[in-house]
Every structure is written in structure tokens, then in C-alpha cells.
Amino acid sequence: MPVADVVTAATDNPKQGKVGRIQTAVSSCRSLFRSFTGRLKRLWSFLKLWGLEFGGMVLGLALLAYIVGLLTSFNGREASEWTHPINLSTLASILVTIIRLCLLYALSVIISQLKWMWFTRDSRPLIDLSAIDEASRGPLGCLFLVPNLIRRIHKPGCRLLGSVATVAALVVIVSFGLDPFTQQAISNKACDRVSTDLISAIPVASYVYGDYYRTGAGLFEVSTSMKAAMIRALTDPESRDFEVRSVCPTRNCEFPDYGTGITHASIGVCSKCTDRKRDVRGPDKEHERNITLITDPRLGNRSDTIWIGTEAESFLSTTYTKAPDSQLRNSFGPVHVLAVSHAHCTVNSTGDGLICPNYNVANYIREVGDFAAVSCELYPCLRAYNGAVRDGVFEEKLVSTTVAISDNNQYVATFGPNYTALLQPCVPNPDGIWYTEANISSVPRSPDQSWAPVLLPSGANVTAPNTCLYKLRPYYAEAMKAYFEELFRSKACTYNGRQGAAVLCRDAWWLAPLYRNKSATVETLSEAMDNLTVAITNQLRLTGFGPDETPSTDPYTAWRGAGHTVKGSVVRETTCISFDWRWLIFPCALVVITMGLLVWTMVTNHKRGVPLWKRSELPLVLYGFKTKEDPEVVGLRIGEMEKRSEKMIAKCETGKDGGPIGLTRVDDLRDCLDGNDPDSGEALPMNSLLARAEEGRRD
């Protein structure tokens, strides 16, 4: 059958065509595989020539990456977490020393090979051989080499090789900074860490039953500790006796706010003071020594300087009613103050009178001058705080206040409902979700959490967990109201020149500091009332209960709680490892530059076909200093030179007694081992040693 018919038959047979395509594909794959493996073998053979240098640089890169990873993983962690016998800085120093050895070895080989490339490229002064060889041996040689290379870089044929050699020499010189820079990247700094076995606490009161006692039918008295706190706040506002003290085992403690800015809250008392100067009448020409707060009291006697009371009809006009604010509708009662004041007055030009904002008073009653008149309301409220302990000092900032409304949903026996307020936003659960009156009813319920209805200032009725509610018992509110009336009962304080800066308030002596030596203002009186409410609130925080605590249902029993607390985290000061990665930019740059120089040298040397003699001195000995007239000699690789050199014995002659100078070949090693005298050899010039070596190889 003709060939054409066979081909046609094979083509017409589908099975044979499919087999042929498979065989072709297999053949192509084999060809590609052989090509790929051949390239790998050639690459491996090429890399083996630079095995130590390339492997050393790979090791250096790996160690540097390990250092960066290790320091990054321990950055910010406590120093005590490093439990190894050798400390972190020492370990880093050891690893960097190994990296520097890898760099220096690779750089010495690079510079040495550049020496051969330098003379292969063009004819050079022989002194360059010595200079580059010295540079390959250490930093001092590099220091002398750099200026020489810089002077020659601009010459033709020197620019590229000279630049590479200069960079390599500079890297050798600055490699001394590897260890200092690495050490600078590691430091130990003081840091704060949360302690897992210690707890901090701030006292708060979610529910105040009241530290009080019953004195009769419908009569209650606050405890002596509360009375003392009130009087101390009025007489010594700078005192720290009524301040809340947190529990913090260390100098720093934090309390969670879940992003609300509120770390804790407590039921307490707030105040609101209003300037009533517009309600003061007089003086007039008939009673020019009298000023009256409609319709009474009257500061008419020259010795009367301040009046304080709780009777609104004695202070203001009969048309006065409490302001529409919800806190005033639920207040414990007003406190009114009328006081002589020179706070806003200045001495006239003659020095015998005062110039005050209220001209009539200054004109008609020179002894009086100006005055301050305020009306303050004290009312139950919710006080929200942000607190922390820093450097051993408890810092507490008032964030907001919310009126506590007399809520019929919280009705208690015959004295009416509790005063109740809802904290907004409230975080009742550790999940950190905020709740306000809009979604407070959707708080997930749990068996250990109680709920209660509450009336809000907006008029809405919602059901909320007691964790978000803050309540004041009505019996205690009545006891506090009664004591406020006693504390601020209507009283005029007197003054004469023999009293110095003090006024005489007799059996209400605790009110005298409000006078402030004729410097009382609306601001100072408001501040005094704020100090009073803070002292009351802090006392309540020491005797209150938690949100779900119900000690008893007997309304005529005095309930003094042990105090509820908000738990926080204890921050202890310790030593942490700090890693500043910027200091490792320098070591990383040196390693990368050296790797780049090595790769460039490997590739360029291969392309140019320069003998790979590296740091060896054997080529100089075996090949010698040749001239063009010298016969061609077959070149040997470094490995062949080293094997040949193992069997050659040489001696250095110094020219003593007129003898030759230079290396003298004694004989082959086997002759020396047979007992021949090594000193019997003849002095040979360098270029003749190669010829003798070739003769020995041919023999």
C-alpha cells in the first residue's frame, strides 16, 4: 500500500488519530520537562559556584525576618512573658552578629571578584590590584579604597564597576551600625496592664431606702452622719471629708462606659438657683436704710447683713409660684438668700464711697452698697458620672443630671410614691448595647434581673430593668425636707465692725460662710448649694442599695444599706517590651543592598566570562605576572588549583646571601614525604611555577 494511502487510512481511522494526538502531547510534555529540568540543572550548577555566598545571604535574610517577626510579636507585651534564659536584646544581638558575618563574607567575595572583573574589562594600574584586594579583607582597606574609586568613577570603563565596588566598600564600613541600630529598636518602657485578679469599685446608690429614724407619727429624722455632712459642706466647702473614696488596689483603675461617657450613676440631690434681684424693693427716701424682698424680710438695721429662709411668701411677692420645671414640682422646698454684697462695687474717686451697679442702693445706703438675692430649689435627681483613678487620685466628673419624679408606679404605703429616674443611655448587660426610653422595653430579660414601670419627664410610661432605674424612698424624702427647713430656717445674721470678716447668725452659725465677707454673688451662693447637694449625694452613695436589693417592706424601720458599688478594672504598672521598627530600616537596607550586589556580580561575571577566582591567591602564584610573549597556558578553575596546590611544596626566599627572592618550589609533596630535603630546591619565578605544574599534570 502506498504511503499516501497509509496516511489517509490512519487519518480516516478515528481511534488511530486520537492515539496520535495523545502521543504528540506526551512527547511535547516530555520535551518541556527535559527543557525545564535542564534549566534547573544549569541554574543549580551556576548557584553551586556561589553556594556559600548565596546561602549566607539567604541565611541573613531569614535571620533578619525572624528578628522582625519576633520583635513584632513581643511588641507591647510584658517583659515577664519572655521566659528564656537569654534576654531578648542579647538574642537579637547574637542574630545580628551572624547576619553581619554573612554580609561581610559575601561583600569580601564580591569585592574580590570585582578585582578580576576590573582587570578583565580594561588595562589598569597594577596598584589597583593591591587596593581592591586590601578592601576585600576588611573595613580599613575599604576606607582607603573608596576615595580612589570615587576619583576614577567618571573615567570611561570605570563607572559601573567602580560604582558597584564603592557601594560594596561603603556597606562594609557602615555595617558596624547593624548591632547598635538593632539594640536601639528594642527598649523596655513602663506600661499599664489590666489585672485579672484584682477588682476596683466606686460606691453608688441605685435605691435609697434611707438612713433615717422615726420620731413620731409621720415624723422622721435623717441620721446624724447626714446632718454632719450637710453642715460640713456649708461651713468648710474645701473639706474632703464628704468626698467619695473609691477602692483601687493600685494607682490606676478604669471603669467601663461602653462609649456612653457614663461609667456610673447614683440617686442623689441637685440644686437650681435663680437670681431674684428683680424682686427686691427699696430703698426709698422714707426708709432709705431698708431694702426689702417683697414683702418681707427687711434688711433695715445697719447691722443686718444677710437673711436666709425657706418661706417663699416672706421672700417674694404673693404671686410667686414654683417654676414649671419638673424638678421644682418635686423639690424639697426653696431656700432664699438676701445678702449685702460689695462684689460688683468699686471705690469712688474720692475714696469715701462706693460705686455699685444698683445706683439707688449706693446712693441712699452707703453702708449697704449692693446686694445679692437668690432663690434655690433642692430636688431629688439622678447624677451620672465619668470616673477613674489616675496616679492614686480618684477623678470624678459629673456628666448629666436627671430629675427624679414622684412616680405613682412606685407607690409606697401612706407617704406616696418613690422618686424615680431612668438613666439614659443605659447599658444593663455586658453586651454593651445602649438603651433609651425609645427601646428600653426591648432589653432581653433574664431570671436574675427585676423590672418595674416608670414615669419619665416626657410623660411617657415605660417598663425598664431596675438596673437602669434609680429611686429615693418617700419616707427619706420627707425626713430630708424636714431637716432642710430646720437647716435654713428664717434667720437674719448681723454684723458690726468689731467682728472682723464674720457675721453673727447665732444658733444658725453654719450659715455664716454664705456671707463671704460682703462678697456674696449669685455664683457663690449657687456654688454653695452645689457643694451641699454633692455632700448629700455622696452620703447617700455610702448607705444605698443595689438595683435588685429589697431588705424589708416595713416602712417604719430605718434601713441603712451597706452601699452598692460599680466594679471596674485594676490597672497595674509594669514593664513592657517596645519595638520601634524604624530603627531596623538600616539593617534591612544593608541586607537588601548586599543581596542586590551579589546577584549583580553573579550575573555580570557569568555574562562576561570572567574566571571565577573570587578571593583565591593561587591564580597569582600559578599564572604569575605574564607578558604577551609568554606561551598560552590552559586555565584552571579554583577547585583544580586547590587540588594541584595540595601536591606542590613552596618556600619563600628572602634573597639572603645573594640568593633568589620569591616563592621557591621544593618538589611534589610525595617527594617531600619520601624524605627528600625541602631546602634543596631552586628558586623559581612566579610565572615558571605554572609551567612546572603543567608538566607534572602531563606526566
XYZ file of C-alpha atoms in Angstrom:
699
model
C 0.000 0.000 0.000
C 1.366 3.367 -0.901
C 2.461 5.731 1.855
C -0.233 8.230 0.944
C -2.839 5.536 1.327
C -1.427 4.583 4.775
C -1.594 8.183 5.937
C -5.083 8.508 4.564
C -6.132 5.303 6.278
C -4.655 6.453 9.609
C -6.427 9.737 9.276
C -9.664 8.092 8.385
C -9.434 5.862 11.464
C -10.655 7.989 14.437
C -9.030 5.771 17.042
C -5.621 5.938 15.424
C -5.935 9.762 15.091
C -6.727 10.119 18.771
C -3.763 7.964 19.756
C -1.523 10.054 17.562
C -2.615 13.255 19.226
C -2.030 11.751 22.636
C 1.449 10.609 21.636
C 2.214 14.083 20.318
C 1.031 15.672 23.536
C 3.066 13.252 25.641
C 6.102 13.920 23.501
C 5.639 17.693 23.922
C 5.307 17.325 27.685
C 8.462 15.238 27.845
C 10.284 17.812 25.774
C 9.129 20.621 28.028
C 10.028 18.629 31.132
C 13.514 17.873 29.791
C 13.958 21.544 28.923
C 12.787 22.589 32.367
C 14.972 20.098 34.210
C 17.901 21.096 32.021
C 17.434 24.710 33.011
C 17.170 23.728 36.647
C 20.391 21.765 36.408
C 22.182 24.664 34.746
C 20.810 27.026 37.384
C 21.872 24.652 40.128
C 25.335 24.335 38.632
C 25.536 28.120 38.463
C 24.363 28.572 42.052
C 26.793 25.929 43.314
C 29.642 28.165 42.160
C 28.287 30.827 44.561
C 26.882 28.424 47.120
C 28.477 29.800 50.281
C 27.858 33.432 49.412
C 24.287 32.967 48.210
C 23.428 30.593 51.042
C 24.916 33.016 53.575
C 22.779 35.854 52.253
C 19.652 33.686 52.322
C 20.506 32.849 55.926
C 20.978 36.553 56.690
C 17.614 37.422 55.174
C 15.933 34.627 57.110
C 17.504 35.725 60.403
C 16.534 39.327 59.773
C 12.956 38.295 59.028
C 12.985 36.218 62.212
C 14.184 39.211 64.251
C 11.461 41.440 62.807
C 8.792 38.815 63.412
C 9.997 38.085 66.931
C 10.150 41.739 67.972
C 6.791 42.454 66.376
C 5.150 39.581 68.241
C 6.540 40.810 71.580
C 5.912 44.497 70.948
C 3.724 45.829 73.741
C 3.847 42.604 75.745
C 5.091 42.408 79.299
C 8.781 41.768 79.733
C 7.951 38.927 82.132
C 6.384 36.988 79.247
C 9.892 36.422 77.847
C 10.880 33.437 79.959
C 14.024 32.248 78.164
C 17.421 32.258 79.940
C 18.869 34.702 77.414
C 17.130 38.064 77.227
C 15.599 39.419 74.048
C 18.233 42.097 73.416
C 21.075 39.609 73.726
C 19.386 37.174 71.358
C 18.842 39.944 68.808
C 22.487 40.988 69.164
C 23.702 37.438 68.512
C 21.490 37.053 65.454
C 22.577 40.430 64.077
C 26.211 39.436 64.557
C 25.586 36.319 62.444
C 23.860 38.484 59.830
C 26.855 40.804 59.732
C 29.214 37.859 59.262
C 27.095 36.698 56.317
C 27.160 40.208 54.864
C 30.894 40.682 55.296
C 31.720 37.318 53.782
C 29.511 37.983 50.765
C 30.914 41.511 50.368
C 34.506 40.296 50.587
C 33.829 37.802 47.788
C 32.018 40.457 45.748
C 34.927 42.885 46.054
C 37.462 40.135 45.338
C 35.634 39.043 42.186
C 35.301 42.673 41.136
C 39.090 42.730 41.282
C 39.292 40.203 38.464
C 36.453 41.886 36.567
C 38.247 45.228 36.984
C 41.355 43.969 35.156
C 39.383 41.906 32.643
C 37.439 44.924 31.481
C 40.500 47.018 30.595
C 44.128 47.620 31.376
C 44.530 49.107 34.859
C 47.377 50.231 37.090
C 48.743 47.275 38.984
C 48.332 49.157 42.260
C 44.564 48.712 41.839
C 45.050 45.001 42.366
C 46.550 45.584 45.777
C 43.984 48.262 46.743
C 40.951 46.147 45.870
C 42.487 43.086 47.493
C 43.017 45.078 50.704
C 39.395 46.239 50.604
C 38.216 42.640 50.443
C 39.982 41.941 53.735
C 38.237 44.447 55.989
C 36.790 47.898 56.678
C 40.156 49.668 56.806
C 41.012 48.615 53.274
C 37.524 49.710 52.160
C 38.086 53.074 53.795
C 41.187 53.661 51.671
C 39.603 52.210 48.540
C 36.529 54.459 48.411
C 38.385 57.759 47.705
C 40.452 56.117 44.951
C 37.352 54.696 43.274
C 35.437 57.964 43.535
C 38.224 59.748 41.681
C 38.033 57.208 38.853
C 34.282 56.666 38.504
C 33.961 59.420 35.912
C 36.575 57.782 33.628
C 35.387 55.595 30.719
C 35.068 51.919 31.597
C 35.233 52.618 35.323
C 31.788 53.971 36.034
C 29.748 50.807 36.549
C 32.369 48.572 38.186
C 33.690 51.486 40.224
C 30.205 52.378 41.471
C 29.473 48.780 42.470
C 32.808 48.451 44.255
C 32.250 51.786 46.029
C 28.812 50.750 47.247
C 30.181 47.396 48.443
C 33.034 49.106 50.298
C 30.633 51.606 51.919
C 28.362 48.793 53.078
C 31.363 47.098 54.704
C 32.237 50.335 56.506
C 28.753 51.143 57.798
C 27.986 47.536 58.742
C 29.327 48.429 62.199
C 25.949 50.075 62.823
C 23.948 46.868 62.500
C 24.057 45.930 66.167
C 23.594 49.468 67.608
C 20.601 50.115 65.377
C 19.037 46.793 66.318
C 19.569 47.455 70.015
C 18.026 50.888 69.619
C 14.893 49.281 68.217
C 14.367 47.329 71.464
C 13.548 49.060 74.719
C 11.655 48.487 77.944
C 9.012 51.026 78.857
C 6.555 51.440 81.675
C 3.070 50.356 80.644
C -0.313 49.726 82.175
C -1.960 46.345 82.178
C -5.319 45.232 83.484
C -5.030 42.900 86.452
C -7.202 39.801 86.270
C -7.151 39.005 89.985
C -7.908 42.464 91.456
C -11.108 44.494 91.487
C -11.780 48.222 91.796
C -15.054 49.761 92.960
C -16.923 53.059 93.190
C -19.805 53.407 95.702
C -23.187 54.305 94.188
C -26.798 54.142 95.317
C -29.388 52.662 92.996
C -32.089 52.602 95.630
C -32.053 54.723 98.798
C -34.374 53.445 101.487
C -32.790 55.993 103.757
C -30.572 56.253 106.767
C -33.255 57.783 108.988
C -35.353 57.076 112.059
C -38.950 57.713 113.111
C -39.568 60.230 115.896
C -43.339 60.226 115.886
C -46.451 59.819 113.823
C -45.449 60.961 110.352
C -42.187 62.434 111.688
C -38.758 61.270 110.527
C -35.211 62.420 111.131
C -32.177 61.925 108.930
C -29.179 60.316 110.583
C -26.586 62.361 112.424
C -23.985 61.401 109.802
C -26.120 63.033 107.087
C -26.641 66.152 109.227
C -22.903 66.377 109.837
C -22.190 66.046 106.111
C -24.584 68.904 105.303
C -23.163 71.250 107.909
C -19.601 70.417 106.919
C -20.394 71.197 103.284
C -21.743 74.639 104.252
C -19.037 75.580 106.737
C -15.974 74.015 105.103
C -16.589 73.524 101.370
C -12.894 72.781 100.763
C -13.017 69.787 103.088
C -12.518 66.316 101.646
C -14.391 64.593 104.463
C -17.574 64.153 102.454
C -15.850 63.067 99.234
C -16.450 59.593 97.838
C -13.473 57.308 98.054
C -13.024 54.575 95.510
C -11.416 51.192 96.049
C -8.331 50.831 93.869
C -5.557 48.387 94.888
C -3.116 50.180 92.579
C -2.609 53.775 91.497
C -4.734 53.433 88.365
C -8.197 51.968 87.849
C -10.627 52.200 84.951
C -14.386 51.756 84.786
C -16.289 50.789 81.611
C -18.537 53.336 79.913
C -19.324 51.334 76.738
C -18.900 54.514 74.708
C -21.637 56.449 76.550
C -19.207 58.548 78.576
C -21.010 57.397 81.750
C -19.149 54.969 83.995
C -21.543 55.060 86.959
C -24.627 56.832 88.293
C -26.373 57.334 91.615
C -29.587 58.687 93.054
C -28.904 61.962 94.835
C -29.870 65.600 95.229
C -29.413 68.508 92.807
C -29.937 72.258 93.081
C -31.121 75.073 90.851
C -30.620 78.702 91.849
C -32.317 81.735 90.285
C -31.346 85.392 90.525
C -34.157 87.237 92.363
C -32.734 90.729 92.292
C -35.750 91.981 90.356
C -37.975 91.136 93.347
C -36.063 93.389 95.763
C -37.804 96.660 96.746
C -36.135 99.775 98.048
C -34.504 101.598 99.454
C -36.772 104.610 99.209
C -36.476 108.089 100.668
C -38.771 107.295 103.559
C -36.910 104.162 104.552
C -33.564 104.837 102.966
C -31.827 102.294 105.149
C -34.227 99.483 104.259
C -34.202 97.036 101.366
C -36.985 94.503 101.264
C -37.596 91.298 99.366
C -41.298 91.574 98.687
C -42.920 91.674 101.130
C -40.576 90.640 103.928
C -37.862 90.144 105.322
C -36.258 93.524 105.591
C -32.606 94.461 105.978
C -33.205 97.819 107.646
C -30.952 97.834 110.665
C -27.393 98.744 109.836
C -26.191 95.549 111.487
C -28.442 93.226 109.441
C -26.328 91.959 106.519
C -27.787 88.597 105.384
C -31.117 86.867 105.606
C -31.787 83.209 104.834
C -35.087 81.394 104.949
C -37.394 78.778 103.435
C -40.671 80.709 103.472
C -41.418 81.800 99.946
C -44.185 84.260 100.930
C -41.722 86.133 103.164
C -39.229 86.449 100.356
C -41.163 87.134 97.211
C -44.415 88.628 96.092
C -47.606 86.700 96.729
C -47.808 85.956 93.019
C -44.608 83.864 93.158
C -45.072 80.206 92.313
C -42.572 77.450 91.619
C -41.189 77.389 88.136
C -42.747 74.894 85.709
C -39.580 72.765 85.594
C -40.329 69.225 86.679
C -37.517 69.285 89.235
C -39.178 72.203 91.045
C -42.514 70.410 91.211
C -40.719 67.621 93.101
C -38.344 69.731 95.187
C -37.747 69.574 98.925
C -38.588 73.276 99.137
C -36.962 76.597 98.288
C -34.060 78.290 100.057
C -33.963 82.101 99.774
C -30.963 84.330 100.445
C -30.751 88.149 100.614
C -27.233 89.395 101.364
C -25.347 92.674 101.348
C -22.538 92.459 98.815
C -19.764 94.672 97.503
C -18.668 92.092 94.933
C -19.647 94.281 91.969
C -18.822 97.644 93.557
C -15.799 99.896 93.120
C -14.446 102.717 95.280
C -15.268 106.190 94.028
C -12.685 108.794 93.051
C -12.672 110.473 96.457
C -12.250 107.190 98.285
C -15.126 107.761 100.681
C -17.885 105.901 98.869
C -18.797 103.028 96.583
C -19.944 102.928 93.003
C -22.262 99.938 92.565
C -24.379 98.632 89.674
C -27.554 99.376 91.656
C -27.343 103.175 91.793
C -30.165 103.688 94.250
C -28.657 101.454 96.870
C -25.256 103.037 96.525
C -26.799 106.498 96.743
C -29.129 106.097 99.664
C -27.425 103.449 101.783
C -23.677 103.829 101.614
C -23.232 101.284 104.399
C -25.053 98.673 102.370
C -23.732 99.113 98.838
C -25.045 96.399 96.509
C -26.819 93.149 97.323
C -27.378 89.576 96.079
C -30.758 87.848 96.102
C -31.270 84.224 95.043
C -33.864 81.521 95.334
C -32.578 77.914 95.226
C -34.528 74.705 94.838
C -33.150 71.396 96.128
C -34.676 68.333 94.492
C -34.017 64.558 94.157
C -32.232 63.621 90.954
C -30.143 61.055 89.146
C -26.483 62.091 88.832
C -24.423 60.407 86.091
C -20.622 60.435 86.312
C -17.458 59.538 84.494
C -14.811 58.367 86.909
C -11.349 56.849 87.035
C -8.388 56.588 89.367
C -5.221 58.086 87.923
C -1.917 58.290 89.761
C -3.648 57.431 93.006
C -6.250 60.213 92.705
C -9.935 59.462 92.181
C -11.237 61.761 89.435
C -14.992 62.041 89.056
C -16.732 64.303 86.549
C -20.455 64.996 86.547
C -21.786 64.155 83.073
C -25.505 64.836 83.434
C -28.395 65.100 85.878
C -31.970 63.868 85.506
C -34.866 64.826 87.738
C -36.290 62.024 89.879
C -40.072 62.247 89.529
C -42.588 61.312 92.194
C -43.905 58.279 90.352
C -47.259 56.694 91.200
C -45.969 53.499 89.596
C -43.619 53.305 92.589
C -46.202 53.979 95.321
C -45.090 53.168 98.878
C -47.602 52.990 101.777
C -49.066 56.293 103.080
C -46.272 58.687 102.082
C -46.713 58.341 98.377
C -44.546 57.105 95.539
C -40.796 56.777 95.182
C -38.822 59.474 93.443
C -37.602 57.609 90.345
C -35.362 58.411 87.368
C -34.248 56.440 84.304
C -30.582 56.509 83.262
C -30.203 57.325 79.560
C -28.422 55.842 77.760
C -28.316 52.740 79.895
C -26.236 49.592 79.359
C -27.913 46.927 81.524
C -25.996 43.962 80.091
C -22.314 43.285 79.353
C -23.061 43.144 75.620
C -22.555 46.924 75.513
C -25.875 47.731 73.776
C -27.287 51.173 74.599
C -30.911 51.639 75.609
C -33.004 54.784 75.935
C -36.679 55.417 76.634
C -37.356 54.593 72.983
C -36.164 50.974 73.257
C -35.719 50.291 76.978
C -38.641 47.857 76.979
C -36.828 45.642 74.484
C -33.974 44.753 76.827
C -33.601 40.947 76.869
C -34.998 39.632 80.126
C -33.097 37.301 82.403
C -34.168 35.483 85.607
C -31.713 37.409 87.795
C -32.996 40.824 86.644
C -36.099 42.565 88.003
C -38.270 45.054 86.111
C -40.543 47.945 87.089
C -42.790 50.554 85.425
C -41.575 54.156 85.472
C -42.935 57.599 84.575
C -40.495 59.710 82.548
C -40.163 63.528 82.486
C -41.538 63.426 78.943
C -44.782 61.971 80.318
C -44.209 58.502 78.857
C -44.686 55.341 80.885
C -42.251 52.521 80.154
C -41.150 49.291 81.767
C -37.418 49.138 82.447
C -34.976 46.876 84.290
C -34.178 48.059 87.795
C -30.535 48.160 86.689
C -31.428 51.364 84.808
C -33.722 52.827 87.500
C -32.646 54.975 90.442
C -35.051 55.545 93.321
C -35.407 57.525 96.549
C -37.768 56.305 99.254
C -40.572 58.832 100.099
C -40.024 58.485 103.859
C -36.438 59.567 103.491
C -37.508 62.446 101.236
C -39.840 63.666 103.995
C -37.040 63.385 106.553
C -34.704 65.404 104.337
C -37.355 68.048 103.682
C -37.896 68.467 107.410
C -34.199 68.896 108.056
C -33.824 71.398 105.198
C -36.465 73.561 106.867
C -34.530 73.357 110.122
C -31.170 73.952 108.447
C -32.332 77.033 106.543
C -34.971 78.357 108.920
C -35.631 82.066 108.536
C -32.754 83.896 110.122
C -31.137 87.333 109.862
C -27.391 87.474 110.538
C -25.877 90.641 111.999
C -22.537 92.364 111.684
C -20.550 95.163 113.296
C -17.023 96.402 112.801
C -15.673 94.515 115.818
C -16.488 91.144 114.226
C -13.802 91.333 111.539
C -14.907 89.421 108.456
C -17.507 87.220 110.176
C -21.240 87.675 110.659
C -23.251 86.517 113.649
C -26.004 84.021 112.871
C -26.313 82.777 116.482
C -27.997 79.339 116.591
C -27.726 79.045 112.791
C -23.964 79.572 112.787
C -23.428 77.194 109.831
C -24.985 79.816 107.512
C -22.373 82.498 108.202
C -19.951 81.332 105.427
C -22.575 82.242 102.811
C -21.890 85.918 103.556
C -18.291 85.638 102.256
C -17.300 88.942 103.872
C -19.680 91.073 101.782
C -18.665 89.243 98.565
C -21.701 87.018 98.035
C -22.972 86.725 94.474
C -25.446 84.561 92.624
C -22.499 82.425 91.539
C -21.051 81.935 95.040
C -24.440 81.100 96.506
C -25.158 78.650 93.677
C -21.762 77.036 94.265
C -22.526 76.688 97.974
C -25.780 74.893 97.178
C -23.986 72.639 94.692
C -21.436 71.704 97.357
C -24.310 70.889 99.694
C -26.016 68.597 97.157
C -22.720 66.844 96.380
C -22.192 66.132 100.088
C -25.747 64.777 100.425
C -25.396 62.602 97.319
C -22.070 61.176 98.432
C -23.541 60.316 101.826
C -26.425 58.542 100.098
C -23.944 56.581 97.992
C -22.416 55.159 101.159
C -25.727 53.964 102.557
C -27.709 52.950 99.453
C -28.629 49.607 97.957
C -28.209 47.894 94.626
C -30.929 47.809 91.956
C -32.386 44.448 92.971
C -31.879 44.585 96.735
C -35.038 44.657 98.901
C -34.092 44.355 102.579
C -37.581 44.809 104.072
C -41.114 46.055 103.425
C -41.667 47.675 106.826
C -41.985 51.435 106.095
C -41.295 52.434 109.710
C -37.950 50.728 110.041
C -34.745 52.588 109.349
C -32.911 50.846 106.510
C -29.246 51.665 106.210
C -27.588 49.893 103.348
C -24.003 48.749 103.259
C -23.530 50.587 99.997
C -23.604 49.339 96.426
C -20.579 49.543 94.147
C -19.787 49.643 90.446
C -16.961 47.294 89.594
C -14.043 48.288 87.381
C -10.693 47.033 86.220
C -7.450 47.464 88.106
C -4.602 48.807 86.034
C -1.171 47.849 87.292
C 2.041 49.440 86.157
C 4.585 47.046 84.725
C 7.429 46.902 82.218
C 6.663 46.162 78.586
C 8.808 45.449 75.538
C 8.749 48.233 72.976
C 9.795 47.675 69.374
C 10.417 50.685 67.136
C 10.564 49.200 63.642
C 12.059 52.365 62.148
C 15.462 51.502 63.605
C 15.520 48.275 61.581
C 15.232 50.108 58.265
C 19.019 50.480 58.263
C 19.828 46.751 58.790
C 17.171 45.767 56.248
C 18.609 48.210 53.713
C 22.139 46.799 54.137
C 20.943 43.223 53.690
C 18.899 44.102 50.600
C 21.751 46.126 49.059
C 24.233 43.326 49.679
C 21.888 40.765 48.158
C 21.465 43.004 45.136
C 25.243 43.435 44.765
C 25.744 39.676 44.991
C 23.117 38.891 42.358
C 24.508 41.589 40.044
C 28.045 40.262 40.453
C 26.945 36.674 39.811
C 25.032 37.543 36.632
C 27.556 40.064 35.251
C 30.520 37.811 35.912
C 28.769 34.944 34.107
C 27.874 37.106 31.108
C 31.396 38.472 30.743
C 33.032 35.079 31.141
C 35.433 36.255 33.837
C 37.209 33.404 35.666
C 35.531 32.766 38.982
C 38.610 33.131 41.177
C 36.979 35.148 43.996
C 39.344 35.577 46.959
C 41.918 32.985 45.944
C 45.596 33.995 45.583
C 46.504 30.854 43.712
C 45.926 32.415 40.264
C 48.617 34.977 41.003
C 51.039 32.269 42.033
C 50.253 29.682 39.404
C 49.701 32.035 36.490
C 52.138 34.692 37.566
C 52.653 38.104 36.022
C 52.578 37.213 32.327
C 53.588 39.171 29.257
C 52.266 38.852 25.721
C 55.322 36.812 24.730
C 54.607 34.116 27.341
C 53.176 30.901 25.942
C 49.449 30.236 26.304
C 48.622 28.100 29.307
C 45.439 26.167 29.890
C 43.424 27.889 32.675
C 42.499 26.049 35.814
C 39.433 26.530 37.963
C 39.714 27.267 41.666
C 38.946 23.678 42.573
C 41.606 22.365 40.209
C 44.104 24.919 41.504
C 43.448 23.875 45.080
C 43.889 20.176 44.242
C 47.110 20.916 42.342
C 48.358 23.119 45.189
C 47.903 20.310 47.689
C 50.713 18.430 45.952
C 53.055 21.381 45.470
C 55.566 22.486 48.125
C 56.844 26.053 48.099
C 59.124 28.179 50.183
C 59.576 31.946 50.438
C 63.162 33.052 49.708
C 64.237 36.419 51.108
C 67.379 36.926 48.996
C 69.738 36.297 51.897
C 73.403 35.714 50.906
C 72.668 36.816 47.377
C 70.071 34.109 46.828
C 66.881 34.482 44.863
C 63.829 36.382 46.109
C 60.364 34.907 45.745
C 58.480 31.675 46.155
C 60.581 28.571 45.558
C 59.025 25.295 44.567
C 60.616 22.499 46.543
C 59.063 19.462 44.899
C 55.941 17.453 44.785
C 54.514 16.504 48.145
C 55.194 12.812 47.632
C 58.910 13.514 47.220
C 58.943 15.533 50.414
C 57.204 12.755 52.297
C 59.789 10.282 50.981
C 62.488 12.074 52.962
C 63.880 14.493 50.385
C 65.266 17.738 51.752
C 62.855 20.574 51.084
C 65.659 23.119 51.226
C 67.384 21.653 48.186
C 65.005 23.221 45.694
C 65.778 26.062 43.368
C 64.185 29.459 43.384
C 61.653 29.854 40.611
C 59.954 32.946 39.400
C 56.166 33.015 39.673
C 55.446 32.533 36.002
C 57.584 29.401 35.844
C 55.577 27.626 38.555
C 52.646 27.244 36.245
C 54.784 25.615 33.574
C 56.163 23.113 36.093
C 52.617 22.415 37.245
C 51.555 21.724 33.669
C 54.495 19.375 33.169
C 53.531 17.476 36.289
C 49.932 17.237 35.066
C 51.057 15.872 31.647
C 53.355 13.348 33.295
